[in-house]
Short mmCIF file of C-alpha atoms in Angstrom, two decimals:
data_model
loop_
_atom_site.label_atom_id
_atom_site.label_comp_id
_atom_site.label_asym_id
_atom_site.label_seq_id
_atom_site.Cartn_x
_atom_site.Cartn_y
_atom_site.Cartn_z
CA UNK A 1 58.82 148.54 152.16
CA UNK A 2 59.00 145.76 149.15
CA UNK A 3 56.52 144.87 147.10
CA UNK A 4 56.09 141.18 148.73
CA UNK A 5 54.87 142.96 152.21
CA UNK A 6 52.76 145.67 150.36
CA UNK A 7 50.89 142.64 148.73
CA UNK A 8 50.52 140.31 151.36
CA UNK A 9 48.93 142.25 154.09
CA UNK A 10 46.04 143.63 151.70
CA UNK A 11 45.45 139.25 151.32
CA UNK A 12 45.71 138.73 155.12
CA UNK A 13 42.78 141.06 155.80
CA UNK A 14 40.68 139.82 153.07
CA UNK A 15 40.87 136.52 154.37
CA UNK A 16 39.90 137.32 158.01
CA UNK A 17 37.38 139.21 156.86
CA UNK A 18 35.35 136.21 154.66
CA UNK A 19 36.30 133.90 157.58
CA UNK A 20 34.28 136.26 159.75
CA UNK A 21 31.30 136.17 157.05
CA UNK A 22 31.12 132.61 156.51
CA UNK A 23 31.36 131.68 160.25
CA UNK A 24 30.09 133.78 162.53
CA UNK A 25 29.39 132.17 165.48
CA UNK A 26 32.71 131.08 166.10
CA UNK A 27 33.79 133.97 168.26
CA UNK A 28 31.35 135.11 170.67
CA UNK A 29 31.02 138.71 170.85
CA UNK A 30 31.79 138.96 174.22
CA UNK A 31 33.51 137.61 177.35
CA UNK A 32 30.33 136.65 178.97
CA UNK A 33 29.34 134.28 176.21
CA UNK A 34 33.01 132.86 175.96
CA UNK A 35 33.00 131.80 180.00
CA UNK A 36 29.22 130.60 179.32
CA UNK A 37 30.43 128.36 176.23
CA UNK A 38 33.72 127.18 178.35
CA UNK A 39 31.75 126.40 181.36
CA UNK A 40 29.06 124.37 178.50
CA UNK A 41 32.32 122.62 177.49
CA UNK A 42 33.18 121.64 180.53
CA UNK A 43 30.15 119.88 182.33
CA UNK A 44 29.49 118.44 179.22
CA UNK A 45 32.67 116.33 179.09
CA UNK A 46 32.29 115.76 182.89
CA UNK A 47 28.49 114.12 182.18
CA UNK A 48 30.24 112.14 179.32
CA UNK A 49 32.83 110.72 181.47
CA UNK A 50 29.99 109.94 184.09
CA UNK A 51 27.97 107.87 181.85
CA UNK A 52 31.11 106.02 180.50
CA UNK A 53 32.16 105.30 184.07
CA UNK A 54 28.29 103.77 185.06
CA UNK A 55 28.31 101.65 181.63
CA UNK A 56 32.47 100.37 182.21
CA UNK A 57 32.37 96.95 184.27
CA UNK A 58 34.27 97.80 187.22
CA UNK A 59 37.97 95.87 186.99
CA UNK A 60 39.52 93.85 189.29
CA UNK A 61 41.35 96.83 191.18
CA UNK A 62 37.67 98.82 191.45
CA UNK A 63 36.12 95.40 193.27
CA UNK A 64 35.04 96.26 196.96
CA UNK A 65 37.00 93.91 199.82
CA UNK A 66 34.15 91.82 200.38
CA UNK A 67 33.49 90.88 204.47
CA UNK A 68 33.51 87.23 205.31
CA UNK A 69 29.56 86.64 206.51
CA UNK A 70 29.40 84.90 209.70
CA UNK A 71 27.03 81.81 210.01
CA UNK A 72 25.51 81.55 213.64
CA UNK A 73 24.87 77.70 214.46
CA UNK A 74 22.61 77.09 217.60
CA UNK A 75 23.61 75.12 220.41
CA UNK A 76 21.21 72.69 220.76
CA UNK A 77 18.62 72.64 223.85
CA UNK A 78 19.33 71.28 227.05
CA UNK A 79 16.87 68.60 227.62
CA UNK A 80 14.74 68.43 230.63
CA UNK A 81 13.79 65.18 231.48
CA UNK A 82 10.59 64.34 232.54
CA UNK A 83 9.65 62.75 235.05
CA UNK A 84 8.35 59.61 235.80
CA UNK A 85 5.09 59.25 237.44
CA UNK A 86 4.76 55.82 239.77
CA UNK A 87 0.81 54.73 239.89
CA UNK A 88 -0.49 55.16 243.18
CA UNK A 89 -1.52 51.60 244.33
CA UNK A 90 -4.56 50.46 246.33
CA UNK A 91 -3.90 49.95 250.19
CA UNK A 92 -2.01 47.08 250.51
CA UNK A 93 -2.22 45.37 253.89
CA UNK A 94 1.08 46.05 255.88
CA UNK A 95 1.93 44.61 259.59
CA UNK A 96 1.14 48.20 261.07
CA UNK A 97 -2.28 48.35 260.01
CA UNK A 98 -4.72 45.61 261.62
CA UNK A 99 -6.88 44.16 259.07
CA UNK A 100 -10.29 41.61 259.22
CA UNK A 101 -11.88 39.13 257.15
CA UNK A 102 -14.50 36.34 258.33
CA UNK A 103 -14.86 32.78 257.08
CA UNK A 104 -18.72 32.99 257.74
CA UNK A 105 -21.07 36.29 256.39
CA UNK A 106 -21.37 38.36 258.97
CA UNK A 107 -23.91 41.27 259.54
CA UNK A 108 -21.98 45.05 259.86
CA UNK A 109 -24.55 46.51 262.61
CA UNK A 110 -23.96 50.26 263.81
CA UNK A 111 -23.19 49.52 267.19
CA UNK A 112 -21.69 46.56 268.76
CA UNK A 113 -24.44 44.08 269.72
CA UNK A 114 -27.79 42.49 268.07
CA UNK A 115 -29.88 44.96 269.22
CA UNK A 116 -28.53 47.57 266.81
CA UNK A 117 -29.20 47.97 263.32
CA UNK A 118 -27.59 45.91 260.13
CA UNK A 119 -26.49 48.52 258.00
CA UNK A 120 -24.30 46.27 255.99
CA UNK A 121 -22.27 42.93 255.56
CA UNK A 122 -18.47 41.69 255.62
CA UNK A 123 -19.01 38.93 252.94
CA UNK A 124 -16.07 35.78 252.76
CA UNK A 125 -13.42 36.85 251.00
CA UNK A 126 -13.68 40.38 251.67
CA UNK A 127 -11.11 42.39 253.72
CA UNK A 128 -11.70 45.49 255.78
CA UNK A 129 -9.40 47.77 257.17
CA UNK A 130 -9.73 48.18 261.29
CA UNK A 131 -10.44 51.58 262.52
CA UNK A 132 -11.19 50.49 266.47
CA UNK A 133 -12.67 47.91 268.97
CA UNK A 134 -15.53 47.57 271.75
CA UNK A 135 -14.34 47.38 275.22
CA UNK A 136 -15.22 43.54 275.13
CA UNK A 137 -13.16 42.87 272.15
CA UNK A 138 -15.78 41.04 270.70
CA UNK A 139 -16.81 43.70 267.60
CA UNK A 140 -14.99 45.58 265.18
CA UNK A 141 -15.29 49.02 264.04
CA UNK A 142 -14.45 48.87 260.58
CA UNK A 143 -15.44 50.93 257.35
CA UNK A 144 -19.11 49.57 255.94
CA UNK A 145 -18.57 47.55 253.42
CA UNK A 146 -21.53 47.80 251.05
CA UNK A 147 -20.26 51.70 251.08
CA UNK A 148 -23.69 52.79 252.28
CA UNK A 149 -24.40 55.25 255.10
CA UNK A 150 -23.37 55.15 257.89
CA UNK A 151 -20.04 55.15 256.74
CA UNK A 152 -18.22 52.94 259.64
CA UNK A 153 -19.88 50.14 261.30
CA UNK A 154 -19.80 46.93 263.94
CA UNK A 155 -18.83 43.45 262.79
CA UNK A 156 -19.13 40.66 264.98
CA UNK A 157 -15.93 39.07 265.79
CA UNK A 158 -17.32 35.55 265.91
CA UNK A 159 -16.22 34.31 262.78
CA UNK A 160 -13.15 36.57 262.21
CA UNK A 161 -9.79 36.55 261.55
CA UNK A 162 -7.23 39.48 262.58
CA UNK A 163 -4.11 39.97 261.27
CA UNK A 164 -1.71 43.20 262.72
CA UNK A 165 -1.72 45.43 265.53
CA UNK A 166 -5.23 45.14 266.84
CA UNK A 167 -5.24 45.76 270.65
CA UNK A 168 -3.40 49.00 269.33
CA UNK A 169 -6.63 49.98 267.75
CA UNK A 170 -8.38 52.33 269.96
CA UNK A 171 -11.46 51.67 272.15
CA UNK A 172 -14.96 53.06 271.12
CA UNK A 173 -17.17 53.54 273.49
CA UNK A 174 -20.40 51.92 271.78
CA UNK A 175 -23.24 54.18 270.79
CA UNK A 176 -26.40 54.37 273.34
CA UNK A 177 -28.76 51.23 272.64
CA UNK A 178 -31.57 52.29 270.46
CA UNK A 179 -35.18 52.29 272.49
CA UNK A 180 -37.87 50.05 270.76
CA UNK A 181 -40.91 52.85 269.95
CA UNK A 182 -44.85 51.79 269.34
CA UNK A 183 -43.60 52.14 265.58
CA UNK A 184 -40.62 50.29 265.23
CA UNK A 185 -40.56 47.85 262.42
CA UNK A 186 -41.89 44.06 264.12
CA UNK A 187 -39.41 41.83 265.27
CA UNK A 188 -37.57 39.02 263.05
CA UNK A 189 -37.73 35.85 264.91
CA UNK A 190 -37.40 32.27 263.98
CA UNK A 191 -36.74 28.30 265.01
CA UNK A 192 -34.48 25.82 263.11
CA UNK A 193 -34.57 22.18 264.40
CA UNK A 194 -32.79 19.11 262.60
CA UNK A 195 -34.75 16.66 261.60
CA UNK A 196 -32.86 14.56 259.25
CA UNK A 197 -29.69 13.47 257.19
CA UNK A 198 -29.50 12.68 253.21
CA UNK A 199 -27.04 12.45 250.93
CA UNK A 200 -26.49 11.05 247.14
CA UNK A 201 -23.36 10.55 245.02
CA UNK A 202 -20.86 10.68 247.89
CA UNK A 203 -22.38 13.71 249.25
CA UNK A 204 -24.26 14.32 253.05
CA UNK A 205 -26.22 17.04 254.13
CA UNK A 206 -28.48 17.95 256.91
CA UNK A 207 -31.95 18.52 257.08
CA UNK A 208 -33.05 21.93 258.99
CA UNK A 209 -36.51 22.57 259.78
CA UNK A 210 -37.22 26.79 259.92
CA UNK A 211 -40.40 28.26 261.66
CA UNK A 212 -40.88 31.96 261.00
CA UNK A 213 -42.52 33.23 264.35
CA UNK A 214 -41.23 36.74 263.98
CA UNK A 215 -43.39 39.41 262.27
CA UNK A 216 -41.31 40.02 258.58
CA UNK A 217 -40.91 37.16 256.01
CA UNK A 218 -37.51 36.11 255.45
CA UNK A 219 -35.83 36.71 251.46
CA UNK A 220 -32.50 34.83 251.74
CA UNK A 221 -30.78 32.56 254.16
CA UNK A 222 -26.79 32.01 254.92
CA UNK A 223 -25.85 28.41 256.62
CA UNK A 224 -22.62 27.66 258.28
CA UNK A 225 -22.04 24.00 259.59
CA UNK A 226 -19.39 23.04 261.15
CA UNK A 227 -18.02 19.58 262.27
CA UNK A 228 -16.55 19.15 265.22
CA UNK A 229 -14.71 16.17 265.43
CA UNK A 230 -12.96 17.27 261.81
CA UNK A 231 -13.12 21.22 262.47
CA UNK A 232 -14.47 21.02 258.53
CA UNK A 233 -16.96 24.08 257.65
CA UNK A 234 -19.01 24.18 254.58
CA UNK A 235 -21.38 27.15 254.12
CA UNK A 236 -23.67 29.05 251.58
CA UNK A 237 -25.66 32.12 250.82
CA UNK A 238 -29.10 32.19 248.81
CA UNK A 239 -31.56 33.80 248.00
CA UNK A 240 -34.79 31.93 249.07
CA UNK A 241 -35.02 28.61 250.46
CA UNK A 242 -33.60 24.92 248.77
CA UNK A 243 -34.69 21.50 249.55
CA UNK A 244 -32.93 18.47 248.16
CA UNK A 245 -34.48 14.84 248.34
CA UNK A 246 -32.13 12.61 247.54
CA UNK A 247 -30.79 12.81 244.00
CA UNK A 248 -34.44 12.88 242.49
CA UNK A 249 -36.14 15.78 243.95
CA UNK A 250 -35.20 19.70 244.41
CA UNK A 251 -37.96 22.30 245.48
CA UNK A 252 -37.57 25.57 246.69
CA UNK A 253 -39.36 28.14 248.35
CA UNK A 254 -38.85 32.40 247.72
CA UNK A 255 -40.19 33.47 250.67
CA UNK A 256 -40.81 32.42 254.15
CA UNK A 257 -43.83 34.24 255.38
CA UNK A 258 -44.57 35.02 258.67
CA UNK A 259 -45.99 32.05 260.81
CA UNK A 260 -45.08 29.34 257.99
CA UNK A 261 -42.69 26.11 258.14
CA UNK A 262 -40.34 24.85 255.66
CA UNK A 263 -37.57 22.28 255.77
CA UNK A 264 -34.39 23.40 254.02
CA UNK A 265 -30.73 21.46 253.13
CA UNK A 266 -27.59 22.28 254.43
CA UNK A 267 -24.47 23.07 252.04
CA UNK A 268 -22.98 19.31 251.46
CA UNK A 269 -19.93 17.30 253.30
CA UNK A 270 -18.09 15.16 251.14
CA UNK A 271 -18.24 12.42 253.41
CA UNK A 272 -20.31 11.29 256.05
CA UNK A 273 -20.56 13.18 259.24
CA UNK A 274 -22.98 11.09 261.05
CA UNK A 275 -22.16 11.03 264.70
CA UNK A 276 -20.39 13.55 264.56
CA UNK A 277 -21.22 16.79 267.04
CA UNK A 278 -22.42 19.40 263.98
CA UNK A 279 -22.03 22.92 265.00
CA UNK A 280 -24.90 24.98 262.61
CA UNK A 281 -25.54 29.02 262.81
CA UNK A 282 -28.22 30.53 260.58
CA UNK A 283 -29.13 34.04 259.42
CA UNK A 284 -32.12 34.84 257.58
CA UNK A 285 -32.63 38.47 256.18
CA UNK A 286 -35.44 40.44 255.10
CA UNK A 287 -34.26 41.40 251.63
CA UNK A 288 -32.61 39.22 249.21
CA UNK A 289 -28.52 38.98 249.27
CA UNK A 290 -28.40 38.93 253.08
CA UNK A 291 -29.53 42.89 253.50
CA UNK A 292 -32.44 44.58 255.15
CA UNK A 293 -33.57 43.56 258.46
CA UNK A 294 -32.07 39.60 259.90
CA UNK A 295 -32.12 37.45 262.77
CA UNK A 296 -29.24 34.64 263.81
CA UNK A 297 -30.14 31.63 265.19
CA UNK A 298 -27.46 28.64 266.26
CA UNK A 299 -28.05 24.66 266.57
CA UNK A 300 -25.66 22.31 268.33
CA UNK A 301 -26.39 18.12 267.75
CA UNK A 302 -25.05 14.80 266.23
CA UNK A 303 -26.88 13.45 263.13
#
């Protein structure tokens, strides 16, 4: 062996040996500790490379395919429309339905005759539906008109006009005639006489002289005249009793008591009906506006 290789190994070992003092835990003493430090090594860089990957914006190639969002548009409703209503109108009078009115005021009585009751009135103007007839054809039943009870009643057919299918209307036979008792309500009863014609500006009117002999006063009074030779009628309601004198004087009375006399003026012509056959019928009635209990009376003469 040379001197060179007897030199340099003594240096080798020498410097191992401080490199062992100086650092000592660079070698672990054992294998356990080595795998333990390797296995340290190795999560360590793995948690490292996590936390670089969380805080590195992701690049183009790391961006998710994004899925197109679908937008849902509504069909719009289906419209129901609504229908119109038509107002129902009031009974209109048609040729099937047979229909009265009266050119004269006539009492609505509940059976067909005088000696029944007035329960109501068909006024002028007024229409009224027809519901049936009397055997005679001379009343009509027809729904009251002052929508009191009863509901139906009897109008005289006297002053009326029909229109439509009457004689289809069926026949009612009338009620039984009511039977005067010791304490039925007295009778009304009364004259009229002419006595008289005046007139003033171009108007003429009659002169009718009333006697109450019944046992009620009379309230109001309806007049119908009619001329004969012309076939003109003039008529009138009131309540009380009018006399005109001339063009100076107008009185008037409210009630015609029982037993008493006063002279009363006929609705005016507008012209002068003397000699001419005048045709006159006149109701007077317990209460005022031609109601409660009434009595007709009829005139024939020439002024």
């Amino acid at each position: 062996m040379s001197f060179f290789k007897k030199t340099r190994l003594p240096a080798i070992v020498l410097l191992v040996a401080s490199m062992a003092c100086a650092t000592p835990s660079i070698f672990p003493s054992n294998e356990n500790e080595i795998s333990t430090a390797v296995a340290g090594t190795v999560m360590a860089g793995q948690t490292q490379d996590a936390i670089n990957e969380l805080l590195t914006p992701p690049t183009l190639q790391d961006t998710p395919t994004l899925i197109p969002t679908l937008t849902f548009t509504p069909e719009p409703p289906t419209l129901t429309p609504t229908p119109t209503l038509v107002p129902t109108l009031p009974f209109t009078p048609t040729l099937e339905t047979p229909f009265i009115t009266v050119s004269v005021d006539t009492n609505c009585r509940s059976g067909p005759g005088k000696v029944y009751d007035m329960v109501g009135a068909l006024l002028v103007g007024e229409i009224a539906q027809v519901y049936a007839r009397d055997p005679t054809n001379n009343y009509w039943y027809i729904r009251n008109p002052d929508g009191s009870d009863p509901e139906f009643c009897w109008v005289w057919g006297k002053y009326a006009t029909l229109t439509g299918p009457v004689m289809l209307a069926p026949v009612f036979t009338p009620p039984p005639t009511p039977t005067a008792t010791a304490t039925s309500l007295p009778t009304p009863k009364f004259t009229v006489e002419y006595t008289s014609m005046d007139s003033c500006n171009g108007f003429w009117w009659v002169e009718l002289k009333l006697r109450n002999t019944g046992g009620i006063p009379f309230k109001s009074v309806n007049i119908s005249i009619r001329d004969k030779i012309t076939d003109v009628v003039v008529s009138d309601t009131a309540d009380g009793f009018i006399n005109l004198d001339d063009c100076q004087t107008k009185s008037a009375k409210e009630i015609l008591g029982i037993g008493e006399t006063y002279t009363i003026s006929t609705p005016p012509f507008k012209y002068n009906p003397e000699s001419h056959r005048l045709f006159v019928t006149i109701t007077l009635c317990s209460d005022k506006g031609q109601q409660g209990t009434c009595a007709t009376e009829k005139i024939d003469f020439e002024p």
